mmCIF file of N, CA and C and ligand atoms in Angstrom:
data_model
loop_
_atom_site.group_PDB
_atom_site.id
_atom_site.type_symbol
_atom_site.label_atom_id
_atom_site.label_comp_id
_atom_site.label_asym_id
_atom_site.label_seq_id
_atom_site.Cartn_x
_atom_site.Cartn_y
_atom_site.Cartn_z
ATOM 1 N N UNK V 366 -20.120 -18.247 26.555
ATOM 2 C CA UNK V 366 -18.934 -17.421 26.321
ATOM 3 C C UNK V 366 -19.181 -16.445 25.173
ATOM 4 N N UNK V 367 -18.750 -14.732 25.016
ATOM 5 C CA UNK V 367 -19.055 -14.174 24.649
ATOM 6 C C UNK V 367 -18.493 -14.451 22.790
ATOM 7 N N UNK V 368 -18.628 -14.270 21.532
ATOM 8 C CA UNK V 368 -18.068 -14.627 20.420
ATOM 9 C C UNK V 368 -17.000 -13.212 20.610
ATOM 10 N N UNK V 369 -17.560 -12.246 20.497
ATOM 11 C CA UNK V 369 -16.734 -11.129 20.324
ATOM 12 C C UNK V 369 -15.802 -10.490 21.885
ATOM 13 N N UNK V 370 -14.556 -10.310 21.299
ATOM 14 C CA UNK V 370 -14.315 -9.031 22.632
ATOM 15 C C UNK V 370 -14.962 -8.083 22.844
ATOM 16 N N UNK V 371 -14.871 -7.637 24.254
ATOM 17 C CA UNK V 371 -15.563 -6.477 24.888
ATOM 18 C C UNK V 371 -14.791 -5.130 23.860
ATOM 19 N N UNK V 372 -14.055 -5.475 23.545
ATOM 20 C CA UNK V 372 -13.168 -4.190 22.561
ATOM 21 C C UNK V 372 -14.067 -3.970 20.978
ATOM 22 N N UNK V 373 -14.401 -5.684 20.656
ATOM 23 C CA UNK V 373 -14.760 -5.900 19.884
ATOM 24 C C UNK V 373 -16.683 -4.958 19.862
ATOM 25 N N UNK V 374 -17.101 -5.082 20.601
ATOM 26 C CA UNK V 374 -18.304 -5.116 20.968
ATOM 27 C C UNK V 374 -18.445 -3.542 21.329
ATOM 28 N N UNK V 375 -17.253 -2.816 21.822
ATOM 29 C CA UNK V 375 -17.435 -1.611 22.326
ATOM 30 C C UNK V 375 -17.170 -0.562 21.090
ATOM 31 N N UNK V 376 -16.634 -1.162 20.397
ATOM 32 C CA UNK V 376 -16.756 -0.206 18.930
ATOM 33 C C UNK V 376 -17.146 -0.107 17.841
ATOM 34 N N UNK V 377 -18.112 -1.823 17.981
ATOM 35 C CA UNK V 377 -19.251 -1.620 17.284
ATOM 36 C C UNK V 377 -20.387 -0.688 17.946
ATOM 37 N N UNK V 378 -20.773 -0.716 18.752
ATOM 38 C CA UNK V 378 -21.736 -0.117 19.321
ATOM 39 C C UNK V 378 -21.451 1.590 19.773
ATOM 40 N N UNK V 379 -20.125 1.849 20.032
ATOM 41 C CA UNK V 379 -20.144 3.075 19.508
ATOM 42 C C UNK V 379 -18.655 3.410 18.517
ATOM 43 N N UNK V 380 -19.227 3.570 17.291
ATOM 44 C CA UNK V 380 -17.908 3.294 16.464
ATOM 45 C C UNK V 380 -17.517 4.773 16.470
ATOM 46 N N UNK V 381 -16.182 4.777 16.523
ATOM 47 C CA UNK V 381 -15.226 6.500 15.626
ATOM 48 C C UNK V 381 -15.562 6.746 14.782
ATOM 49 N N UNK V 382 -15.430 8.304 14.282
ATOM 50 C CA UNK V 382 -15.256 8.641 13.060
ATOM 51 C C UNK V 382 -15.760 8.214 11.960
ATOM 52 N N UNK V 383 -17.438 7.753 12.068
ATOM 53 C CA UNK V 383 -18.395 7.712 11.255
ATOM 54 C C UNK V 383 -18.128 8.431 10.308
ATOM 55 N N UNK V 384 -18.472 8.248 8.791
ATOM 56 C CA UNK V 384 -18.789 9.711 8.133
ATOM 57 C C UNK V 384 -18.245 9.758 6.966
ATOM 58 N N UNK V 385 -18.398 10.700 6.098
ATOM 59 C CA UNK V 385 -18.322 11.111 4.974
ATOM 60 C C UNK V 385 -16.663 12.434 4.843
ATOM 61 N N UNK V 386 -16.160 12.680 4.122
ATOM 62 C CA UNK V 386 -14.887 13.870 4.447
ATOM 63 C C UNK V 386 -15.314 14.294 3.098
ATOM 64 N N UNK V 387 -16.204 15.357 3.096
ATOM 65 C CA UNK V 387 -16.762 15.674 1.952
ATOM 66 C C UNK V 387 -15.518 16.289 0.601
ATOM 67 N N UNK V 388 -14.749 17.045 1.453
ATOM 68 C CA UNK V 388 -12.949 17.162 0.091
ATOM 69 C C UNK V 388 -12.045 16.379 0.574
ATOM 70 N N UNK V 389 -12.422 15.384 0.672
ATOM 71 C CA UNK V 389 -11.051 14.527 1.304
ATOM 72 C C UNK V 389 -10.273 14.408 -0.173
ATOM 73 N N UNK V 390 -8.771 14.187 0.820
ATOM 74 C CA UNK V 390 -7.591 14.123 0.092
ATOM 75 C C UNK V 390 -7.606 13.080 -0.627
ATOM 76 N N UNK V 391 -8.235 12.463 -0.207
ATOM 77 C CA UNK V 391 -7.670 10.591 -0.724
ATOM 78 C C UNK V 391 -9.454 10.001 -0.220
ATOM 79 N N UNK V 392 -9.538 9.029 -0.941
ATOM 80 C CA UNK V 392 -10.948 7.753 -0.725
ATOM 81 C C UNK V 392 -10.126 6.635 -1.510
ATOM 82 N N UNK V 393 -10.550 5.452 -0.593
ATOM 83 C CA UNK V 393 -10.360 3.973 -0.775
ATOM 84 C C UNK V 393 -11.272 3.393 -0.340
ATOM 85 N N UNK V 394 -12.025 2.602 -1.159
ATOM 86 C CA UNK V 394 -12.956 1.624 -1.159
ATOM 87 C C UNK V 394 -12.515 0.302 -1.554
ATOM 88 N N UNK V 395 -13.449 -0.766 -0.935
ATOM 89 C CA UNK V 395 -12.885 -2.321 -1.242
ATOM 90 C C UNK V 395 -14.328 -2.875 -0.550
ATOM 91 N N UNK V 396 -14.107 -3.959 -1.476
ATOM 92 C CA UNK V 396 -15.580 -4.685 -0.930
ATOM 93 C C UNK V 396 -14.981 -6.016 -0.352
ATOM 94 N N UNK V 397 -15.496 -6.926 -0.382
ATOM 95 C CA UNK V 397 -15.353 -8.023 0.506
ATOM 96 C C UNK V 397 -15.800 -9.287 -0.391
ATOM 97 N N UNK V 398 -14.808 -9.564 -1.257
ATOM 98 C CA UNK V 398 -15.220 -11.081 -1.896
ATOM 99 C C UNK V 398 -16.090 -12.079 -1.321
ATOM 100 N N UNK V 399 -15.773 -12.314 -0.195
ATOM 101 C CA UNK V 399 -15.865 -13.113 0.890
ATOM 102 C C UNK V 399 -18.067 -13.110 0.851
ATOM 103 N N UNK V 400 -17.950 -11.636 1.625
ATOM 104 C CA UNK V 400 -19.683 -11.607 1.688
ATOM 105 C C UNK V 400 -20.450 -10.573 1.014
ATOM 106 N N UNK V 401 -19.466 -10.050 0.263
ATOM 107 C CA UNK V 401 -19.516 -8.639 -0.393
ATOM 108 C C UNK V 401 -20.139 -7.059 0.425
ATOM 109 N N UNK V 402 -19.793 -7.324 1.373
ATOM 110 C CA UNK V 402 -19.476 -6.094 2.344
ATOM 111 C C UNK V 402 -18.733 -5.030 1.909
ATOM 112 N N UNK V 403 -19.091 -3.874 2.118
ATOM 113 C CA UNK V 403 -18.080 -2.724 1.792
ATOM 114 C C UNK V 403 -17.657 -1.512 2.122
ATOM 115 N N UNK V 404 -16.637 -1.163 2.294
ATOM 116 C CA UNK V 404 -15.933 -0.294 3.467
ATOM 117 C C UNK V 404 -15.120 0.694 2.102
ATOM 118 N N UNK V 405 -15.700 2.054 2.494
ATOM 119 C CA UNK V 405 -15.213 3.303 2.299
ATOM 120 C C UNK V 405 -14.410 4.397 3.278
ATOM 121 N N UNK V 406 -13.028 4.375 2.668
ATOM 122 C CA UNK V 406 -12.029 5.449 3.961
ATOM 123 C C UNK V 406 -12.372 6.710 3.067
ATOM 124 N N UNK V 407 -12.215 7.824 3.957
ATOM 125 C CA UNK V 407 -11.978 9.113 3.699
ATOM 126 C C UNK V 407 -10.730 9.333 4.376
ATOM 127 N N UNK V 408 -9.702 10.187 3.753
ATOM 128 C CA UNK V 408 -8.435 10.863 4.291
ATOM 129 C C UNK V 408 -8.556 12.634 4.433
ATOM 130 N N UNK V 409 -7.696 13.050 5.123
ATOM 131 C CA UNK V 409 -7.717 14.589 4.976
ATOM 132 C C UNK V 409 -5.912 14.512 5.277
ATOM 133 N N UNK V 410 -5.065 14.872 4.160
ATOM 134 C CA UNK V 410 -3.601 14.743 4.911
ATOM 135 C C UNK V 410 -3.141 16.088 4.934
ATOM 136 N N UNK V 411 -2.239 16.217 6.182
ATOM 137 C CA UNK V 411 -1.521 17.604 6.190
ATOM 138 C C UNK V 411 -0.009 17.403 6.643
ATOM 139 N N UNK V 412 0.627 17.887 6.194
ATOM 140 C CA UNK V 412 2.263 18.065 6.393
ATOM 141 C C UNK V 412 2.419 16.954 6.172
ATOM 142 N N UNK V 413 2.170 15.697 5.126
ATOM 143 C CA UNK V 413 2.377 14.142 5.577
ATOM 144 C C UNK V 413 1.856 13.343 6.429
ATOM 145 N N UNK V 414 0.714 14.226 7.100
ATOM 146 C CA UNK V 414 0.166 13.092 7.840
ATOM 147 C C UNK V 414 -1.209 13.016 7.941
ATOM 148 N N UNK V 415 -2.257 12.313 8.401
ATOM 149 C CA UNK V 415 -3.448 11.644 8.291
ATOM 150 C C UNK V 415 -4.230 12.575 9.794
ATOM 151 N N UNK V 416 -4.659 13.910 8.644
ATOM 152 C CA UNK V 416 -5.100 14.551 9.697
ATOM 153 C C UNK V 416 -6.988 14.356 10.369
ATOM 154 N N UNK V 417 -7.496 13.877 9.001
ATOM 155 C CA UNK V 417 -8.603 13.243 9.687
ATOM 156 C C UNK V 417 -8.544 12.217 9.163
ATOM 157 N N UNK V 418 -9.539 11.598 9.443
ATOM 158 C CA UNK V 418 -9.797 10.072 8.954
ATOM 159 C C UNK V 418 -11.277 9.515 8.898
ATOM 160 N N UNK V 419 -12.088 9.560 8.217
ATOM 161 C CA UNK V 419 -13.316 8.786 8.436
ATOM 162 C C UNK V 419 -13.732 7.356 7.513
ATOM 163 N N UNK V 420 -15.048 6.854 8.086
ATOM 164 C CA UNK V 420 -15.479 5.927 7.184
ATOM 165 C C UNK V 420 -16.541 5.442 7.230
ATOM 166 N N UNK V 421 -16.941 4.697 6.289
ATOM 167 C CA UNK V 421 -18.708 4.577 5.848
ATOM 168 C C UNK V 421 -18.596 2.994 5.584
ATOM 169 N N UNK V 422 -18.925 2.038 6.278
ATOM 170 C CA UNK V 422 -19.044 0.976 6.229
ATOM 171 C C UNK V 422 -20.714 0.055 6.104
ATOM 172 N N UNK V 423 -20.577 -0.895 5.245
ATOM 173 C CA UNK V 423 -21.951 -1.252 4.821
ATOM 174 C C UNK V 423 -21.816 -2.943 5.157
ATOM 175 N N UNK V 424 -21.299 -2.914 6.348
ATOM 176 C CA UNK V 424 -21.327 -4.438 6.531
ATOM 177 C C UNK V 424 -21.441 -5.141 7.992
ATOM 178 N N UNK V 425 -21.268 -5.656 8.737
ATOM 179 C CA UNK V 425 -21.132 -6.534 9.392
ATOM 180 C C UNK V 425 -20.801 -5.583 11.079
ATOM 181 N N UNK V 426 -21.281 -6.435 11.951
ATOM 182 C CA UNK V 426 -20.762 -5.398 13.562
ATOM 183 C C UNK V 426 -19.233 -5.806 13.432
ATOM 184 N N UNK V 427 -18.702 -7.045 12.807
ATOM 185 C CA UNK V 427 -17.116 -6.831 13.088
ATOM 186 C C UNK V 427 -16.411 -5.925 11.935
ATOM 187 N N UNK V 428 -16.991 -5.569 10.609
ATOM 188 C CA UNK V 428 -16.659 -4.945 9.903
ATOM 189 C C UNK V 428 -16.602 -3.502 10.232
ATOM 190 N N UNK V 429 -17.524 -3.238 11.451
ATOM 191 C CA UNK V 429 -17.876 -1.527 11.388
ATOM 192 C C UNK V 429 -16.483 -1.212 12.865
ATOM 193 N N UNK V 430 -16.869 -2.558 13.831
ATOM 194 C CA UNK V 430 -15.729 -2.459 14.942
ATOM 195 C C UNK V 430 -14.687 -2.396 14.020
ATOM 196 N N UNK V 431 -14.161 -3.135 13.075
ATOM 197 C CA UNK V 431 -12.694 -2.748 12.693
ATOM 198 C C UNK V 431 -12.070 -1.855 11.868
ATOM 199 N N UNK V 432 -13.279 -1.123 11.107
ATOM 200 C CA UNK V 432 -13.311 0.463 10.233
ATOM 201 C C UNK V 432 -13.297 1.284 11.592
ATOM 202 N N UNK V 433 -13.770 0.722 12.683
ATOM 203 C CA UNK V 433 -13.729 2.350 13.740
ATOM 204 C C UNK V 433 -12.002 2.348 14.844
ATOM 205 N N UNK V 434 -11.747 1.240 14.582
ATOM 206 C CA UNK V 434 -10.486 0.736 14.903
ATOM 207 C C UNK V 434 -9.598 0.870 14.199
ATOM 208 N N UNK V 435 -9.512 1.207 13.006
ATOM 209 C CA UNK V 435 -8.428 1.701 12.070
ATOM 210 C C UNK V 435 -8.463 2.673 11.907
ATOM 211 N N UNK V 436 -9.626 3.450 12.289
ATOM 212 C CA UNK V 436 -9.417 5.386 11.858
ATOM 213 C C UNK V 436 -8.605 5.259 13.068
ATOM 214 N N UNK V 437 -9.157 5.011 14.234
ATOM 215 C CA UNK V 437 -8.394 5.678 15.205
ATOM 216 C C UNK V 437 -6.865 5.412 15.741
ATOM 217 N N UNK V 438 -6.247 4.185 14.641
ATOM 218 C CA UNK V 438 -4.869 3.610 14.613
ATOM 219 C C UNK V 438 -4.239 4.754 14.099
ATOM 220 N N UNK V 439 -5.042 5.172 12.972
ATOM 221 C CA UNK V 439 -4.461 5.596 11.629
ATOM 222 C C UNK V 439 -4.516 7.509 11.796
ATOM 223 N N UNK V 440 -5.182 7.994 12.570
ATOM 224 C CA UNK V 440 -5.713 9.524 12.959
ATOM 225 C C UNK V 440 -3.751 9.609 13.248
ATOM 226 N N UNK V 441 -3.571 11.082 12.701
ATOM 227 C CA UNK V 441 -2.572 11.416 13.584
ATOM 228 C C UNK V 441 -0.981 10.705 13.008
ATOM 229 N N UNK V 442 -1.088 9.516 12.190
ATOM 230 C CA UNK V 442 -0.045 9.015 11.473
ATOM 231 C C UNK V 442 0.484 9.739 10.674
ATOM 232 N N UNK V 443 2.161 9.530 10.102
ATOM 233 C CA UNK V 443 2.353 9.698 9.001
ATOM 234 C C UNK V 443 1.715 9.013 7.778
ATOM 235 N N UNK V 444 1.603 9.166 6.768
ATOM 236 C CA UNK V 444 1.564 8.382 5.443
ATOM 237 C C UNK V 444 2.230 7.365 5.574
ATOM 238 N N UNK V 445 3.099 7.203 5.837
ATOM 239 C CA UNK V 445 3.983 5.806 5.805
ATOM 240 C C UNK V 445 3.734 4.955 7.081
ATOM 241 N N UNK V 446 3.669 5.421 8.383
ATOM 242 C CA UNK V 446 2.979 4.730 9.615
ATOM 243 C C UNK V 446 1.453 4.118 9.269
ATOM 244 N N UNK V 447 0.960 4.905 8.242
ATOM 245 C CA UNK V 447 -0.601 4.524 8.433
ATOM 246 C C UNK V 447 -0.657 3.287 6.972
ATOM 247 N N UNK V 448 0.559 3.460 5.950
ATOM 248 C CA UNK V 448 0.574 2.377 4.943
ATOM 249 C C UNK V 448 1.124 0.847 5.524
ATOM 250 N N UNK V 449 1.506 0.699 6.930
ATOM 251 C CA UNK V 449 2.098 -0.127 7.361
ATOM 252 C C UNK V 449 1.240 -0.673 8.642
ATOM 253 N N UNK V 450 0.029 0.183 8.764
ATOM 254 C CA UNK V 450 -0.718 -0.388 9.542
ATOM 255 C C UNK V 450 -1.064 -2.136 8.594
ATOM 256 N N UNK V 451 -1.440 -2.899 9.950
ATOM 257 C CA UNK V 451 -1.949 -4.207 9.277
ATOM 258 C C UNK V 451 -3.033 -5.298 9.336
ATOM 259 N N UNK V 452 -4.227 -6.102 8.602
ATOM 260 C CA UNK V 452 -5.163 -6.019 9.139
ATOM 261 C C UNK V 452 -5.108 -7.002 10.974
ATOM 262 N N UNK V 453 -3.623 -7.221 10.758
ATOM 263 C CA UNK V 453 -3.037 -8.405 11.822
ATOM 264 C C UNK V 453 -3.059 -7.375 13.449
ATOM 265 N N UNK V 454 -2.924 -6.309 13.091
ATOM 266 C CA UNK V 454 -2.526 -5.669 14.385
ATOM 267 C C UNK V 454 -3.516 -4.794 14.534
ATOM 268 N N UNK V 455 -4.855 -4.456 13.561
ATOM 269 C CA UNK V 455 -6.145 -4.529 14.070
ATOM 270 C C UNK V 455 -6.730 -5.553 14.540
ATOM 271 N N UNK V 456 -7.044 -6.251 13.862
ATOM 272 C CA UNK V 456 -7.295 -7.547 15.023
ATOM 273 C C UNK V 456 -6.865 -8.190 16.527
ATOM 274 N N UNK V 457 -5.639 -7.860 16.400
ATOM 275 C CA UNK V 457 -5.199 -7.679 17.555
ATOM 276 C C UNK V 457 -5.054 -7.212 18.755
ATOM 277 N N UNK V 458 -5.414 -5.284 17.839
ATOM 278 C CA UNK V 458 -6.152 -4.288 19.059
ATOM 279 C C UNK V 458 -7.605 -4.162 19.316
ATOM 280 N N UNK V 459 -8.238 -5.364 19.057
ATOM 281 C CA UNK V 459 -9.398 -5.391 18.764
ATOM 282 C C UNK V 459 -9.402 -6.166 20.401
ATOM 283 N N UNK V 460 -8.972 -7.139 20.594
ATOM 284 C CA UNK V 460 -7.912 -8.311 21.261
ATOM 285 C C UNK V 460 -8.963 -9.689 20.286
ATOM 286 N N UNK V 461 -8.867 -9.516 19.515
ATOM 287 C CA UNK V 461 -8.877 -10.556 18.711
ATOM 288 C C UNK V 461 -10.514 -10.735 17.801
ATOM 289 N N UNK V 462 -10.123 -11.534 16.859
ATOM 290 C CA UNK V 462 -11.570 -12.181 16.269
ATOM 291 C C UNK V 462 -12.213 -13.238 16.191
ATOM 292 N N UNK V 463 -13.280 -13.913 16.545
ATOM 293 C CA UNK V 463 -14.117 -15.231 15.960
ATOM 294 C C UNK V 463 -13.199 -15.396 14.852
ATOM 295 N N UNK V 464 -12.813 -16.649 14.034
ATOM 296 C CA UNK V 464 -12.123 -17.272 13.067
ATOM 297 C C UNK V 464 -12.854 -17.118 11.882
ATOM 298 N N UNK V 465 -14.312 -17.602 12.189
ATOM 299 C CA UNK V 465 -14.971 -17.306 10.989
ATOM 300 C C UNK V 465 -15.391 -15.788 11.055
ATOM 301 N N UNK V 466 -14.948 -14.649 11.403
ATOM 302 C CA UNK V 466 -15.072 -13.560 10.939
ATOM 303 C C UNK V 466 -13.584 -12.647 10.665
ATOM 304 N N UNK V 467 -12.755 -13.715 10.609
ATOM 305 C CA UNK V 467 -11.595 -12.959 10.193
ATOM 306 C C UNK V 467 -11.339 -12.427 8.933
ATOM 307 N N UNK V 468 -12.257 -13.037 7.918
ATOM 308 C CA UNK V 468 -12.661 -11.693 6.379
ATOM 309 C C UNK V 468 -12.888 -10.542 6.483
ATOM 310 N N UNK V 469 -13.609 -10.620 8.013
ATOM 311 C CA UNK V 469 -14.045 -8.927 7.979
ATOM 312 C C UNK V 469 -12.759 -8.503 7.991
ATOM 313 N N UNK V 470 -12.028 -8.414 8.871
ATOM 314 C CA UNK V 470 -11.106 -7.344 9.177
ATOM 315 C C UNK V 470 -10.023 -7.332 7.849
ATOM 316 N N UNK V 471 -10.488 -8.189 6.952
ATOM 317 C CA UNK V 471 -9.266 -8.038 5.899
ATOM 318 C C UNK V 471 -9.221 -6.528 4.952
ATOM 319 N N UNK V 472 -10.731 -6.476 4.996
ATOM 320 C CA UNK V 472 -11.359 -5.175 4.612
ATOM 321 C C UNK V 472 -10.098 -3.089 5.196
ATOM 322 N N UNK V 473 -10.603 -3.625 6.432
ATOM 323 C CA UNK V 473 -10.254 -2.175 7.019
ATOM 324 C C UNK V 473 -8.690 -1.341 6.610
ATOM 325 N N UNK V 474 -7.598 -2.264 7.225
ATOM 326 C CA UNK V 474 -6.205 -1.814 6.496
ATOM 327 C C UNK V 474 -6.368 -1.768 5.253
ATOM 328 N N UNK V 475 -6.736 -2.366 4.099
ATOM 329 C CA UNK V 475 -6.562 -2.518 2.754
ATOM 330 C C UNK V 475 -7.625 -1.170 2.430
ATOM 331 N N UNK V 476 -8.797 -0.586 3.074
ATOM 332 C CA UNK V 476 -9.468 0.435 2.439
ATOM 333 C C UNK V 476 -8.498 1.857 2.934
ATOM 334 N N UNK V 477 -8.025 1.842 3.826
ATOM 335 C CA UNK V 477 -7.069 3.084 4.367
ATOM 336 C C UNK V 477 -5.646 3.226 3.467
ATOM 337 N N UNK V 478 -5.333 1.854 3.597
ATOM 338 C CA UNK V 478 -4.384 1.796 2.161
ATOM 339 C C UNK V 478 -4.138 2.450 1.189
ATOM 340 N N UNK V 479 -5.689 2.205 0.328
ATOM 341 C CA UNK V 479 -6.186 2.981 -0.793
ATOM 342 C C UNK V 479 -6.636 4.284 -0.584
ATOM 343 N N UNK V 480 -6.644 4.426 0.051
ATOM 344 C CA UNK V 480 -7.247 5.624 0.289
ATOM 345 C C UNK V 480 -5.867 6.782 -0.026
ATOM 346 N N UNK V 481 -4.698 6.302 1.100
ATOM 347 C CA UNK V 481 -3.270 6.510 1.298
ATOM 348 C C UNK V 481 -2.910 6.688 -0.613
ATOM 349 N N UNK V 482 -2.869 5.041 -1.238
ATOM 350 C CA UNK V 482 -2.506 5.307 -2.539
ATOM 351 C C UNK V 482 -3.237 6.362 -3.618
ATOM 352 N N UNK V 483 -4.781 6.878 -3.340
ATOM 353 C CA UNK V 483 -5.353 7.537 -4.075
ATOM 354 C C UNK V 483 -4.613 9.012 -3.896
ATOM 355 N N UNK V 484 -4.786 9.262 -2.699
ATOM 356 C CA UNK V 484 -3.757 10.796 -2.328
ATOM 357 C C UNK V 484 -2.707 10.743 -3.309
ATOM 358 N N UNK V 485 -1.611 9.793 -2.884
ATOM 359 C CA UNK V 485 0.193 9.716 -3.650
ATOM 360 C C UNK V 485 -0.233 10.241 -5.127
ATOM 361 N N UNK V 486 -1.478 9.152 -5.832
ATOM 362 C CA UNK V 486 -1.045 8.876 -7.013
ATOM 363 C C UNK V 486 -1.716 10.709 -7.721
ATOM 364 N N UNK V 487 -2.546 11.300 -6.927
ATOM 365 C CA UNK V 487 -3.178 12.267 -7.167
ATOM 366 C C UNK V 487 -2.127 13.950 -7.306
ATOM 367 N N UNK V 488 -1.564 13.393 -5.529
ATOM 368 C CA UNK V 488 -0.671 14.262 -6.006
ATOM 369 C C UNK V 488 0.632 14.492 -7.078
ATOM 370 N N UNK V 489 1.043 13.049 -7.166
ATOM 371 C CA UNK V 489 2.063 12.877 -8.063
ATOM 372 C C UNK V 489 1.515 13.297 -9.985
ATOM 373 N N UNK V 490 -0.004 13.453 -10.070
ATOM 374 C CA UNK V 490 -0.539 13.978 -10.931
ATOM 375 C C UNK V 490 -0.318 15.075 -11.471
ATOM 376 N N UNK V 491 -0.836 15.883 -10.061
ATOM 377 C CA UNK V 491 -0.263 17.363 -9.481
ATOM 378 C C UNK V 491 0.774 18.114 -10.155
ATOM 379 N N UNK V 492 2.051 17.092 -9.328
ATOM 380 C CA UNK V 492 3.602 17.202 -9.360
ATOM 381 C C UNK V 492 3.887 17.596 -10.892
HETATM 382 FE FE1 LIG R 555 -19.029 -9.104 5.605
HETATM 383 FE FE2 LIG R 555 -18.147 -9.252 8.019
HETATM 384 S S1 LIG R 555 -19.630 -10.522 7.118
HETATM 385 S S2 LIG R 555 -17.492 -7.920 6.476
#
């Protein structure tokens, strides 16, 4: 029986939105207590919303499936749709995870997060 979903498996092997956002609006990084893995978001926001999205992940095939699974939750959101994404309902659209790799995905929402809070707190700098 296979460990991973075919969902799981299909976006590791070809993941979204690889990459670097060389002026991005916002970056959130977080590593991974767990195995010390680490996942970098890039943002680009316009009118309030999450007009690109990329990311640079240095860990694991379920870590990179669920960084390529959250850009593409998160592409196209408001700010507030994409702060309420959760790592529960990536996993979910993943259709699920091995148990012992459910650290990975704790990673992905929480780096888009930050990423989200680096923008706010930047612009509120701004302001
Ligand atoms: Fe480190 Fe999966 S083993 S993120």
């Amino acid at each position: 029986m296979p460990i991973y979903s075919e969902k799981v498996m299909e976006h590791f092997m070809n993941p979204r939105n690889v990459g670097e956002i060389p002026d991005a609006d916002g970056v959130g990084e977080v590593g991974n207590p767990i195995c010390g893995d680490m996942m970098t978001f890039y943002i680009k926001v316009k009118d309030n919303r999450l007009e690109d999205v990329k990311f640079k992940t240095f860990g694991c095939g379920a870590a990179i499936a669920v960084s390529s699974m959250v850009s593409e939750m998160a592409k196209g959101k408001t700010l507030d749709e994409g702060m309420m994404i959760s790592n529960r309902d990536v996993a979910d659209e993943l259709g699920g995870l091995p148990k012992n790799k459910w650290h990975c995905s704790n990673l992905g929402a929480e780096a888009l997060h930050k990423a989200i809070e680096d923008y706010r707190s930047k612009q509120a700098r701004e302001a």
